[in-house]
Amino acid sequence: MGETSCAKATSDKQYSTSRRDRPVRSSGEQSEMAQEQLQWWQKALLPFSILYAAGLEVYLWWRLPRQFRAPAVVISVGNLSLGGTGKTPTVVAICRHLQQRGFKVGILSRGYGGTLSRSGGIVSDGQRVLATSAQAGDEPLLLARQLPGVPVLVGKDRRRTARWAVERFGCEVLVLDDGFQYWQLHRDVDLVLLDGERPFGNGQTLPAGTLREPVHHLQRADALLIQGQLCPGLPERFPALPCFLWQKAPARVRALRSGSPFACLSCLQGKRVLAVAAIASFDSFPAVLARLGAQVVDVWRLPDHHRYTTDDLAEAQRRAQACQVEVIVVTEKDAVKLEEMSEMSLQVPIWVLDIEAKFSDGFWRWLDARVRAAQHAAACTAAAEEGSGEEEEP
């Protein structure tokens, strides 16, 4: 069916990474060093982190038994810490795989930063994109544009949007974007993404650290998706959890305005570029450009979820001209916002680097088996409920 332990996952690895040559501490070593890594202000916040974790334990004890079950298979893609771990390309890869298997797939997202987050709304009906980035948020709009045929819904109440997806669009499988901390909705497959190099940060929960939940809550997951290489110590710490390695890889380079992809990634070779991005894991972006042969002359880092304005676009052009670069390169997440400012002329062209998630065949076999098992369990439950209802009739 697939890998059944972290130790076995290493045999299924197909993709190399430059991180392999770097020394990586085990999760146990990280935990032991957490106190040494803390800054003075983080140590001062430790009592609040303890209270946060304790309050979370009480809340989950009350909430988890009361989860809403959607009338569809629910797959959650989430993480344990703040920041970017590759959830969006992972959601794209999973949706495309399930589409190829013949499933009607829908995406549920909170829509962080969008005006539709509170009331809920439809970003895409699978045929048309119906919202702007200001309404939908960055990631939902990106997902809507990359996944034709997949309805994308946003809203804080994902129990409600789950019902919409099933009733309005006939979705059989719902993919919950950033869903590990959405405890109100039952999920059939709970996937958690970790950075293989530093999976738990300094080991502390908010506000002293970046963990949204204590590390031992990973026992709630069904599998760990580890970017890069397997961190030593994880198999021993979570022996019952399957672990699958994956990579973020450059997929294509395209022009921002036309959307037309270039023939190959080598178009960046030797180009003097300005890297501009408003993403959580910024440092990896210019590093990828450099590996593709670009000369990264300058970088401009903006806050995650930054809402671009025409002034920002003008500033990017000014910086590019001052550095005498040939092209400005942005991420696909930035592109969905910049594309909405088509009226402004560009002296320096803007290119977009698209990223894709690459998983081994072992992960897809495991996921297929879990989806089939969830469908079978739901069918058995429905049949049992129908049978008991008939017996009660006079």
mmCIF file of C-alpha atoms in Angstrom, residues 126-305:
data_model
loop_
_atom_site.group_PDB
_atom_site.id
_atom_site.type_symbol
_atom_site.label_atom_id
_atom_site.label_comp_id
_atom_site.label_asym_id
_atom_site.label_seq_id
_atom_site.Cartn_x
_atom_site.Cartn_y
_atom_site.Cartn_z
ATOM 1 C CA GLY A 126 -14.153 25.229 -11.677
ATOM 2 C CA GLN A 127 -14.851 27.044 -14.931
ATOM 3 C CA ARG A 128 -14.309 30.716 -14.106
ATOM 4 C CA VAL A 129 -12.352 32.714 -11.545
ATOM 5 C CA LEU A 130 -14.975 34.788 -9.736
ATOM 6 C CA ALA A 131 -12.940 36.826 -7.237
ATOM 7 C CA THR A 132 -9.966 39.171 -7.046
ATOM 8 C CA SER A 133 -6.927 38.732 -4.812
ATOM 9 C CA ALA A 134 -8.332 41.375 -2.443
ATOM 10 C CA GLN A 135 -11.502 39.307 -2.067
ATOM 11 C CA ALA A 136 -10.057 35.791 -2.079
ATOM 12 C CA GLY A 137 -6.552 36.153 -0.630
ATOM 13 C CA ASP A 138 -3.289 35.227 -2.340
ATOM 14 C CA GLU A 139 -3.231 31.440 -2.168
ATOM 15 C CA PRO A 140 -6.901 30.738 -3.032
ATOM 16 C CA LEU A 141 -6.664 32.893 -6.163
ATOM 17 C CA LEU A 142 -3.433 31.166 -7.169
ATOM 18 C CA LEU A 143 -5.084 27.764 -6.682
ATOM 19 C CA ALA A 144 -8.126 28.841 -8.691
ATOM 20 C CA ARG A 145 -5.974 29.913 -11.633
ATOM 21 C CA GLN A 146 -3.774 26.835 -11.594
ATOM 22 C CA LEU A 147 -6.529 24.249 -11.248
ATOM 23 C CA PRO A 148 -9.221 24.410 -13.934
ATOM 24 C CA GLY A 149 -12.086 22.095 -13.091
ATOM 25 C CA VAL A 150 -11.557 22.449 -9.331
ATOM 26 C CA PRO A 151 -13.970 24.683 -7.376
ATOM 27 C CA VAL A 152 -12.190 26.839 -4.785
ATOM 28 C CA LEU A 153 -14.158 28.132 -1.798
ATOM 29 C CA VAL A 154 -13.021 30.420 1.013
ATOM 30 C CA GLY A 155 -14.380 31.244 4.447
ATOM 31 C CA LYS A 156 -13.535 30.968 8.125
ATOM 32 C CA ASP A 157 -16.367 28.454 8.591
ATOM 33 C CA ARG A 158 -15.144 25.565 6.483
ATOM 34 C CA ARG A 159 -17.965 23.356 7.688
ATOM 35 C CA ARG A 160 -20.300 25.601 5.715
ATOM 36 C CA THR A 161 -18.066 25.801 2.634
ATOM 37 C CA ALA A 162 -17.729 22.000 2.734
ATOM 38 C CA ARG A 163 -21.509 21.697 2.421
ATOM 39 C CA TRP A 164 -21.495 24.233 -0.421
ATOM 40 C CA ALA A 165 -18.811 22.305 -2.294
ATOM 41 C CA VAL A 166 -20.773 19.056 -2.099
ATOM 42 C CA GLU A 167 -24.257 20.466 -2.714
ATOM 43 C CA ARG A 168 -23.420 22.988 -5.460
ATOM 44 C CA PHE A 169 -20.545 21.290 -7.257
ATOM 45 C CA GLY A 170 -20.899 17.595 -6.412
ATOM 46 C CA CYS A 171 -17.393 17.356 -4.947
ATOM 47 C CA GLU A 172 -16.358 13.863 -3.859
ATOM 48 C CA VAL A 173 -13.021 14.856 -2.310
ATOM 49 C CA LEU A 174 -12.332 18.100 -0.442
ATOM 50 C CA VAL A 175 -8.763 19.321 0.035
ATOM 51 C CA LEU A 176 -8.421 21.492 3.123
ATOM 52 C CA ASP A 177 -5.695 24.099 2.556
ATOM 53 C CA ASP A 178 -3.749 24.867 5.763
ATOM 54 C CA GLY A 179 -6.072 22.613 7.695
ATOM 55 C CA PHE A 180 -4.098 20.997 10.524
ATOM 56 C CA GLN A 181 -5.237 23.698 12.957
ATOM 57 C CA TYR A 182 -8.840 23.728 11.718
ATOM 58 C CA TRP A 183 -10.228 21.405 14.366
ATOM 59 C CA GLN A 184 -13.961 21.864 13.661
ATOM 60 C CA LEU A 185 -13.941 19.647 10.553
ATOM 61 C CA HIS A 186 -13.239 15.915 10.549
ATOM 62 C CA ARG A 187 -10.637 14.840 8.016
ATOM 63 C CA ASP A 188 -10.023 11.390 6.573
ATOM 64 C CA VAL A 189 -6.393 12.073 5.646
ATOM 65 C CA ASP A 190 -4.314 14.511 7.713
ATOM 66 C CA LEU A 191 -1.032 15.476 6.018
ATOM 67 C CA VAL A 192 1.554 17.636 7.792
ATOM 68 C CA LEU A 193 4.467 19.278 5.983
ATOM 69 C CA LEU A 194 7.831 19.658 7.712
ATOM 70 C CA ASP A 195 11.154 21.153 6.686
ATOM 71 C CA GLY A 196 13.635 18.305 6.932
ATOM 72 C CA GLU A 197 16.444 20.649 7.923
ATOM 73 C CA ARG A 198 14.740 22.383 10.846
ATOM 74 C CA PRO A 199 11.306 20.862 11.387
ATOM 75 C CA PHE A 200 10.467 22.351 14.786
ATOM 76 C CA GLY A 201 12.281 25.696 14.922
ATOM 77 C CA ASN A 202 13.432 26.378 18.469
ATOM 78 C CA GLY A 203 11.009 23.789 19.822
ATOM 79 C CA GLN A 204 8.673 26.296 21.483
ATOM 80 C CA THR A 205 5.043 27.148 20.807
ATOM 81 C CA LEU A 206 3.811 30.685 20.277
ATOM 82 C CA PRO A 207 4.754 33.316 21.314
ATOM 83 C CA ALA A 208 8.286 32.225 22.341
ATOM 84 C CA GLY A 209 8.634 30.068 19.223
ATOM 85 C CA THR A 210 7.017 29.505 15.854
ATOM 86 C CA LEU A 211 5.107 26.297 16.631
ATOM 87 C CA ARG A 212 1.334 26.594 16.340
ATOM 88 C CA GLU A 213 0.972 23.386 18.345
ATOM 89 C CA PRO A 214 3.285 21.279 20.531
ATOM 90 C CA VAL A 215 5.373 18.735 18.632
ATOM 91 C CA HIS A 216 3.621 15.730 20.176
ATOM 92 C CA HIS A 217 0.406 16.785 18.392
ATOM 93 C CA LEU A 218 1.908 15.285 15.238
ATOM 94 C CA GLN A 219 0.492 12.009 16.548
ATOM 95 C CA ARG A 220 -2.824 13.338 15.250
ATOM 96 C CA ALA A 221 -1.490 13.282 11.670
ATOM 97 C CA ASP A 222 -1.773 10.404 9.214
ATOM 98 C CA ALA A 223 1.525 11.103 7.427
ATOM 99 C CA LEU A 224 4.440 13.538 7.434
ATOM 100 C CA LEU A 225 5.558 15.143 4.168
ATOM 101 C CA ILE A 226 9.175 16.173 4.610
ATOM 102 C CA GLN A 227 10.824 18.609 2.256
ATOM 103 C CA GLY A 228 14.471 17.918 1.493
ATOM 104 C CA GLN A 229 15.897 15.029 3.450
ATOM 105 C CA LEU A 230 14.662 12.939 6.335
ATOM 106 C CA CYS A 231 15.671 14.537 9.618
ATOM 107 C CA PRO A 232 17.450 11.963 11.815
ATOM 108 C CA GLY A 233 15.428 11.249 14.937
ATOM 109 C CA LEU A 234 11.965 11.576 13.404
ATOM 110 C CA PRO A 235 11.499 7.817 12.815
ATOM 111 C CA GLU A 236 12.260 7.095 16.463
ATOM 112 C CA ARG A 237 10.059 9.896 17.736
ATOM 113 C CA PHE A 238 7.036 9.003 15.577
ATOM 114 C CA PRO A 239 7.484 5.325 14.636
ATOM 115 C CA ALA A 240 3.838 4.827 13.629
ATOM 116 C CA LEU A 241 3.727 7.709 11.132
ATOM 117 C CA PRO A 242 4.537 7.214 7.446
ATOM 118 C CA CYS A 243 7.056 9.788 6.214
ATOM 119 C CA PHE A 244 7.381 10.774 2.564
ATOM 120 C CA LEU A 245 10.100 12.952 1.088
ATOM 121 C CA TRP A 246 9.250 15.591 -1.490
ATOM 122 C CA GLN A 247 10.876 18.467 -3.341
ATOM 123 C CA LYS A 248 9.879 21.906 -4.529
ATOM 124 C CA ALA A 249 11.191 22.191 -8.074
ATOM 125 C CA PRO A 250 11.101 25.002 -10.660
ATOM 126 C CA ALA A 251 8.449 24.171 -13.245
ATOM 127 C CA ARG A 252 8.529 26.991 -15.793
ATOM 128 C CA VAL A 253 9.275 30.663 -16.367
ATOM 129 C CA ARG A 254 6.609 32.837 -17.972
ATOM 130 C CA ALA A 255 6.044 36.489 -18.809
ATOM 131 C CA LEU A 256 3.794 38.288 -16.307
ATOM 132 C CA ARG A 257 1.696 40.182 -18.834
ATOM 133 C CA SER A 258 1.219 37.619 -21.591
ATOM 134 C CA GLY A 259 1.314 34.526 -19.388
ATOM 135 C CA SER A 260 3.181 32.734 -22.163
ATOM 136 C CA PRO A 261 5.788 30.288 -20.829
ATOM 137 C CA PHE A 262 9.301 30.372 -22.204
ATOM 138 C CA ALA A 263 10.731 27.324 -23.920
ATOM 139 C CA CYS A 264 12.777 26.181 -20.924
ATOM 140 C CA LEU A 265 14.181 27.220 -17.560
ATOM 141 C CA SER A 266 17.538 27.964 -19.173
ATOM 142 C CA CYS A 267 16.138 31.331 -20.299
ATOM 143 C CA LEU A 268 17.364 32.655 -16.935
ATOM 144 C CA GLN A 269 20.937 31.526 -17.596
ATOM 145 C CA GLY A 270 23.253 34.540 -17.316
ATOM 146 C CA LYS A 271 20.416 37.052 -16.878
ATOM 147 C CA ARG A 272 20.933 39.956 -14.467
ATOM 148 C CA VAL A 273 17.795 39.837 -12.317
ATOM 149 C CA LEU A 274 16.077 41.599 -9.446
ATOM 150 C CA ALA A 275 14.234 39.100 -7.216
ATOM 151 C CA VAL A 276 11.019 40.515 -5.724
ATOM 152 C CA ALA A 277 8.725 38.506 -3.454
ATOM 153 C CA ALA A 278 6.223 38.816 -0.617
ATOM 154 C CA ILE A 279 6.430 35.296 0.778
ATOM 155 C CA ALA A 280 7.242 33.781 4.168
ATOM 156 C CA SER A 281 10.229 31.686 3.058
ATOM 157 C CA PHE A 282 11.921 34.410 1.017
ATOM 158 C CA ASP A 283 15.528 33.210 1.196
ATOM 159 C CA SER A 284 14.845 30.126 -0.890
ATOM 160 C CA PHE A 285 13.623 32.230 -3.823
ATOM 161 C CA PRO A 286 16.865 33.982 -4.872
ATOM 162 C CA ALA A 287 18.714 30.736 -4.107
ATOM 163 C CA VAL A 288 16.579 28.896 -6.682
ATOM 164 C CA LEU A 289 17.175 31.649 -9.242
ATOM 165 C CA ALA A 290 20.923 31.385 -8.685
ATOM 166 C CA ARG A 291 20.801 27.605 -9.180
ATOM 167 C CA LEU A 292 19.068 28.219 -12.500
ATOM 168 C CA GLY A 293 22.032 30.318 -13.601
ATOM 169 C CA ALA A 294 20.613 33.804 -13.030
ATOM 170 C CA GLN A 295 22.813 36.598 -11.684
ATOM 171 C CA VAL A 296 20.765 37.862 -8.732
ATOM 172 C CA VAL A 297 21.977 41.462 -8.623
ATOM 173 C CA ASP A 298 19.537 42.640 -5.940
ATOM 174 C CA VAL A 299 16.559 41.431 -3.909
ATOM 175 C CA TRP A 300 13.497 43.203 -2.557
ATOM 176 C CA ARG A 301 11.730 41.398 0.254
ATOM 177 C CA LEU A 302 8.190 42.430 1.148
ATOM 178 C CA PRO A 303 6.003 41.158 4.030
ATOM 179 C CA ASP A 304 4.093 37.926 3.491
ATOM 180 C CA HIS A 305 0.609 38.553 2.024
#
